[in-house]
Short mmCIF file of C-alpha atoms in Angstrom, two decimals:
data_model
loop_
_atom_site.label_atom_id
_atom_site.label_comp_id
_atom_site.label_asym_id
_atom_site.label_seq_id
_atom_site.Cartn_x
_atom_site.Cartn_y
_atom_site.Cartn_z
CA UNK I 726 0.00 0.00 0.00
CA UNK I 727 1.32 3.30 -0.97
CA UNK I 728 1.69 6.04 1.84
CA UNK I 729 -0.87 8.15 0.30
CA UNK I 730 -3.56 5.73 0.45
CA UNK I 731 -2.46 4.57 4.44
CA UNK I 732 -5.39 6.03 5.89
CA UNK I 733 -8.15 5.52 3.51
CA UNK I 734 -10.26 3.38 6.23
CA UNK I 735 -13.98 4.58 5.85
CA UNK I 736 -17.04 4.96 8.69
CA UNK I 737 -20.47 4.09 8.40
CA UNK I 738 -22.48 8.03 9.97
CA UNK I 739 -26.06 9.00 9.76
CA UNK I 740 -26.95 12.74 9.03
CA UNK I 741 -30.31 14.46 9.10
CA UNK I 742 -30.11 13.91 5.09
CA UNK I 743 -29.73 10.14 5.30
CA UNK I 744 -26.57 7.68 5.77
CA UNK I 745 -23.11 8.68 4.39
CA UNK I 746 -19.92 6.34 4.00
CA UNK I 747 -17.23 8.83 4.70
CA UNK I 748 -13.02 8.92 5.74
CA UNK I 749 -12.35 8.21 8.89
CA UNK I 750 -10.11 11.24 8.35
CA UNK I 751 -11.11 14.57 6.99
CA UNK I 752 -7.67 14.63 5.31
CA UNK I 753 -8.48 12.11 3.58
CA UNK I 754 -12.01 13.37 2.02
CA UNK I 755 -11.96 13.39 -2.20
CA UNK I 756 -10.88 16.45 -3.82
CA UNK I 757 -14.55 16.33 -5.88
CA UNK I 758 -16.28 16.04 -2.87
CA UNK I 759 -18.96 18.17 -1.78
CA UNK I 760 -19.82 18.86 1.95
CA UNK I 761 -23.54 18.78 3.22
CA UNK I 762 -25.23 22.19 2.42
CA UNK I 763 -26.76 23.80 5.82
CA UNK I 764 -30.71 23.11 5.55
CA UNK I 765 -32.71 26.17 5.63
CA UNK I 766 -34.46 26.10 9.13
CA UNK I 767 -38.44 25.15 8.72
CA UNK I 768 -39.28 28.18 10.47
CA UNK I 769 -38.20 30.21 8.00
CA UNK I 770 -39.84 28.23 4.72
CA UNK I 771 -43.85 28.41 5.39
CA UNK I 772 -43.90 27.98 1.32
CA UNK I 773 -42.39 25.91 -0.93
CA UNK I 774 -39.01 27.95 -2.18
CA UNK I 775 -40.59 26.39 -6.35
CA UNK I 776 -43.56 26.63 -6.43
CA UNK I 777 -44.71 28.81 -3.99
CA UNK I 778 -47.09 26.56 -2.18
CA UNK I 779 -47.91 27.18 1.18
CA UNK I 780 -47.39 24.20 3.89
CA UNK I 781 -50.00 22.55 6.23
CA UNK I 782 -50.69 19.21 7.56
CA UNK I 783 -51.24 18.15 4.20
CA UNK I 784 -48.45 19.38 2.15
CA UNK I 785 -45.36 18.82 3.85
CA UNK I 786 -42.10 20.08 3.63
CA UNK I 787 -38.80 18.64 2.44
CA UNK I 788 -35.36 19.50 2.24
CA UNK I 789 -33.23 19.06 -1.24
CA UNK I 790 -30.43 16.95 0.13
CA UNK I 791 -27.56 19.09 -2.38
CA UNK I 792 -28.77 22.43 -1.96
CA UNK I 793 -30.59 22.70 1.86
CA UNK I 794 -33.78 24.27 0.23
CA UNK I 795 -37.15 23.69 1.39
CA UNK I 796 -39.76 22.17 -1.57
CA UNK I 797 -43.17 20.28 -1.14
CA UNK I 798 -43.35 17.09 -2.39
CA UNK I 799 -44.02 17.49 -5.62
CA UNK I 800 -40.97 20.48 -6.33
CA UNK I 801 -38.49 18.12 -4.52
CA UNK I 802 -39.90 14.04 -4.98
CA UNK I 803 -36.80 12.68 -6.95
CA UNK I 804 -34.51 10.40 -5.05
CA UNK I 805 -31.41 10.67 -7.14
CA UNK I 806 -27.81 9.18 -5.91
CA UNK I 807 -25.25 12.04 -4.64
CA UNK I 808 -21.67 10.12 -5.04
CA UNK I 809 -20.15 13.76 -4.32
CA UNK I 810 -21.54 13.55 -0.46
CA UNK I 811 -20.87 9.90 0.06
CA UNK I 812 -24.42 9.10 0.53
CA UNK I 813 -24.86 5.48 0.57
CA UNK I 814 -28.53 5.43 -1.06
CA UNK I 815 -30.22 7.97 -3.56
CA UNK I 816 -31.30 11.08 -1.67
CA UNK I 817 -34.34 13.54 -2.20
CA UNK I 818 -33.26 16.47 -4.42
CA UNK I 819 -35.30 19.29 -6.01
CA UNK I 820 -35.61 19.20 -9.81
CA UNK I 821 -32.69 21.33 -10.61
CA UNK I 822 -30.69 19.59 -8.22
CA UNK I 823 -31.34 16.35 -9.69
CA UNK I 824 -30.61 17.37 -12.89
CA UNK I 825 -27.18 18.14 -11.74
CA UNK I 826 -26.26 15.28 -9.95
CA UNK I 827 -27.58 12.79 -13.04
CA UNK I 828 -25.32 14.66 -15.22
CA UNK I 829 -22.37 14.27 -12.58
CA UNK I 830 -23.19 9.90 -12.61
CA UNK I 831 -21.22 9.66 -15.95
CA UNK I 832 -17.72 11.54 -14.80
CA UNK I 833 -18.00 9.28 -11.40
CA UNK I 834 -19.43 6.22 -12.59
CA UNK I 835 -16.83 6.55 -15.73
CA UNK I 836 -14.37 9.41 -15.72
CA UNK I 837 -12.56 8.27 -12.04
CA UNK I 838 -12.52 4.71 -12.25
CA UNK I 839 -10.86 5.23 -16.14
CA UNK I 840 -8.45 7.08 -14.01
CA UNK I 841 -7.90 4.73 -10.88
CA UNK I 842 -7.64 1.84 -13.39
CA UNK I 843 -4.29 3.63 -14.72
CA UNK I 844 -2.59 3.84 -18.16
CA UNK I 845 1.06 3.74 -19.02
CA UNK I 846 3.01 6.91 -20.46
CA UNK I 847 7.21 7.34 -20.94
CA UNK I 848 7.67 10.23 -17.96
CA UNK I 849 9.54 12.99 -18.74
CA UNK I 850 10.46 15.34 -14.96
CA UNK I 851 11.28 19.02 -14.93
CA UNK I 852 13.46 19.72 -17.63
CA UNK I 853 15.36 16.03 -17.79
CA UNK I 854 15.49 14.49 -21.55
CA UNK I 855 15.24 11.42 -20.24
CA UNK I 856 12.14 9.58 -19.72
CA UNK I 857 10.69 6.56 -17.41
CA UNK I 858 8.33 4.42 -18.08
CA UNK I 859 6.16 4.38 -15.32
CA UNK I 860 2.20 3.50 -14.52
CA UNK I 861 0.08 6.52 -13.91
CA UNK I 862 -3.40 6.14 -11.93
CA UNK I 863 -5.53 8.35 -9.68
CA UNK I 864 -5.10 6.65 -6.47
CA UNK I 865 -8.51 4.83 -4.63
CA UNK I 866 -9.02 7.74 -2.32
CA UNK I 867 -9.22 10.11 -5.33
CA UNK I 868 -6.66 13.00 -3.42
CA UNK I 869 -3.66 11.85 -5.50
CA UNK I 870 -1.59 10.70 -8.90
CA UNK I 871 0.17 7.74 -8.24
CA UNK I 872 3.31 7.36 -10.65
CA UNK I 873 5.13 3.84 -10.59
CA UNK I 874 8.23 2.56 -12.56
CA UNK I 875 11.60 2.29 -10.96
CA UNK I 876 10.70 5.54 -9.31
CA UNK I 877 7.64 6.74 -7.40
CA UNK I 878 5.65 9.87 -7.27
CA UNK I 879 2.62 10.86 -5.24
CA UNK I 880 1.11 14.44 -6.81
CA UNK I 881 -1.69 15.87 -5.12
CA UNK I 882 -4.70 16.93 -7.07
CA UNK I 883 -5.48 20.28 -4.94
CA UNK I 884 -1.35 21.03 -5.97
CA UNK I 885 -1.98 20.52 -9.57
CA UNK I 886 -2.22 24.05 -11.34
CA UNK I 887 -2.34 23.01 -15.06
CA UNK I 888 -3.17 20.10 -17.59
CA UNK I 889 -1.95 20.10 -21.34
CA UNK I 890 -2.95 17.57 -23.32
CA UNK I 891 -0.96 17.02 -26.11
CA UNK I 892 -2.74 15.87 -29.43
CA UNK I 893 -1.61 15.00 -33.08
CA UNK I 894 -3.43 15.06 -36.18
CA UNK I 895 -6.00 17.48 -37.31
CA UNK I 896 -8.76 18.46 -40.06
CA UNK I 897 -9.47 22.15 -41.51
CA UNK I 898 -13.15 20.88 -39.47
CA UNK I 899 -11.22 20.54 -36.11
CA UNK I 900 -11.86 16.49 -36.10
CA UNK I 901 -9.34 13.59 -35.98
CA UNK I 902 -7.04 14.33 -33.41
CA UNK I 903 -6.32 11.96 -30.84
CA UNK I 904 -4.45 12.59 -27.42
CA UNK I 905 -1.24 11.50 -27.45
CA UNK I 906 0.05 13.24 -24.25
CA UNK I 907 0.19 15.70 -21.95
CA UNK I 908 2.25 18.31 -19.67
CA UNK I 909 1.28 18.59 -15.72
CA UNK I 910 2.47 21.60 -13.65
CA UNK I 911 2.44 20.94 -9.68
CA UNK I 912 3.32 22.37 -6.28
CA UNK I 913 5.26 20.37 -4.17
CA UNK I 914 4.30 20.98 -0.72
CA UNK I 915 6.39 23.27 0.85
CA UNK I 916 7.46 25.06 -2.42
CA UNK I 917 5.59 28.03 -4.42
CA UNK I 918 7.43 27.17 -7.60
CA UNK I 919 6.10 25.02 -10.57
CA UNK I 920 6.94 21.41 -11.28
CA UNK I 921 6.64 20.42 -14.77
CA UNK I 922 6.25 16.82 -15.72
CA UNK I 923 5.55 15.37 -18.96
CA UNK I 924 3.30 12.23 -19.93
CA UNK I 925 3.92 10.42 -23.98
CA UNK I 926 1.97 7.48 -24.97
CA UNK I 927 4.86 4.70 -25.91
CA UNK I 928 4.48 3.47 -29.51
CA UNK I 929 5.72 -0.26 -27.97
CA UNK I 930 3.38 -3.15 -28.12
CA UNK I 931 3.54 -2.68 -23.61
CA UNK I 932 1.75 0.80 -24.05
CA UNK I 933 -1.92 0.40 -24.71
CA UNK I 934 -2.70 3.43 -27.50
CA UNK I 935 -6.34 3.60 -26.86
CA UNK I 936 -6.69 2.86 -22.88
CA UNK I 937 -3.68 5.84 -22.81
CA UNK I 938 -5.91 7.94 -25.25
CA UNK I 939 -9.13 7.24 -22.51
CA UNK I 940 -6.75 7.82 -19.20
CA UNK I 941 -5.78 11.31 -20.88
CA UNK I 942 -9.50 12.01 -22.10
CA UNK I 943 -10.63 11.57 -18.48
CA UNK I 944 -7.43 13.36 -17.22
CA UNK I 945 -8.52 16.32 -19.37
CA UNK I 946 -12.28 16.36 -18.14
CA UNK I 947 -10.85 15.95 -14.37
CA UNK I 948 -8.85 18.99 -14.58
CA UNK I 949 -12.33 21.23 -16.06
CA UNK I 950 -14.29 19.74 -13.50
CA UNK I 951 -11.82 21.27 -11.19
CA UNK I 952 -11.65 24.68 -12.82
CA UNK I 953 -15.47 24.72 -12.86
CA UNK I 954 -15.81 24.53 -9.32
CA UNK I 955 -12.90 27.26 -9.02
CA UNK I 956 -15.23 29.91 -10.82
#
C-alpha cells in the first residue's frame, strides 16, 4: 500500500439527510467532494421555495439533500444518488438539483474509475530528456496521482495548477485528433514554484494506445471539473 492511500479506512455516519460512508479522516475526504449544504431552518420556509405553495398538515415540507432548500413534495420528490456527499442510497433532491447530480453519474461512474484503473506513459520530470516508463493512476481515495516505474511519485490533485494535453493530427473541421500526451504543472508541498512533468503514450506493443488515449480524455475532463468549481 502506498503512503498516500495509508489512511483511507472509511465509517459508516447518519446525518439528518440520510446515511453517508465517509473517511475516517477529513484529510483524507476526495478532492470532488462536496460537503452537506446547511438546511434552511423550517421556520423560516412556510412555502415551498418552487412553487410557492404554502405548507399545512397536508403538504409537507422537504429538504433538497444538495442544496438545503425547502420544496413540497411534488418540487423536490426525486430520489437521485449524490456520489459527491458519500451518501450510501439515492437522496431527495429538487428538480434542478437532480438534474445536476444525473449529469455528474457519468464523470464518477466513468471518468474516475478510467483514471484509478491507470494507463502507461514514458515520464519525462522538470526539464530532464530522459524519460521513465512508469504506470500513472488516480489513487482509490481520489486525493492523488500515483506514478510507478523504478521511481515513485505521489502528486496531489489540490497542488496541480495546469493540464496540457498534447494531441496530433488534425482536419481544416477541427476532427481527428487523438491525445497523445500531456504536460502537468504541480506544487510540491512546501514550495511556491512550478513542477513540470511530462506524460507520452509509448508506440511499444507494452503501451496500450487507446486505454492511454481514454486515461488522458478523463485526465482532461478531471482537470475542467476542477476549474469549474474554481469559478
Amino acid at each position: 500500500m502506498s503512503g498516500c492511500e495509508a489512511r483511507d479506512a472509511k465509517k459508516l455516519v447518519r446525518s439528518p439527510s440520510g446515511l453517508r460512508m465517509v473517511p475516517e479522516h477529513r484529510s483524507a475526504r476526495s478532492p470532488f467532494g462536496l460537503d452537506e449544504p446547511p438546511w434552511v431552518p423550517d421556520k423560516e420556509c412556510p412555502r415551498c421555495m418552487q412553487c410557492d405553495t404554502k405548507f399545512d398538515f397536508i403538504t409537507r415540507k422537504h429538504h433538497c439533500r444538495r442544496c438545503g432548500k425547502c420544496f413540497c413534495d411534488k418540487c423536490c420528490s426525486k430520489k437521485v444518488p449524490l456520489p459527491r456527499m458519500c451518501f450510501v442510497d439515492p437522496v431527495r433532491q429538487c428538480a434542478e438539483c437532480a438534474l445536476i447530480s444525473q449529469k455528474e453519474t457519468e464523470f464518477y461512474d466513468k471518468q474516475l474509475k478510467v483514471l484509478m484503473n491507470g494507463a502507461t506513459f514514458f515520464v519525462t520530470p522538470g526539464t530532464s530528456d530522459k524519460s521513465e516508463l512508469m504506470v500513472c493512476r488516480l489513487s482509490n481515495n481520489q486525493r492523488y496521482l500515483v506514478l510507478d516505474g523504478d521511481s515513485h511519485y505521489e502528486i496531489e490533485i489540490i497542488q496541480i495548477s495546469t493540464v496540457q494535453i498534447l494531441t496530433e493530427g488534425f482536419t481544416p473541421g477541427g476532427g481527428n485528433s487523438r491525445a497523445i500526451g500531456m504536460i502537468l504543472q504541480y506544487k510540491v508541498p512546501g514550495s511556491e514554484e512550478l513542477t513540470q512533468m511530462k506524460f507520452t503514450a509509448g508506440e511499444d506493443f507494452s503501451c496500450n494506445k487507446k486505454l492511454s488515449a481514454s486515461w488522458l480524455a478523463a485526465m482532461h475532463k478531471v482537470s475542467m471539473e476542477a476549474e469549474l468549481r474554481e469559478v
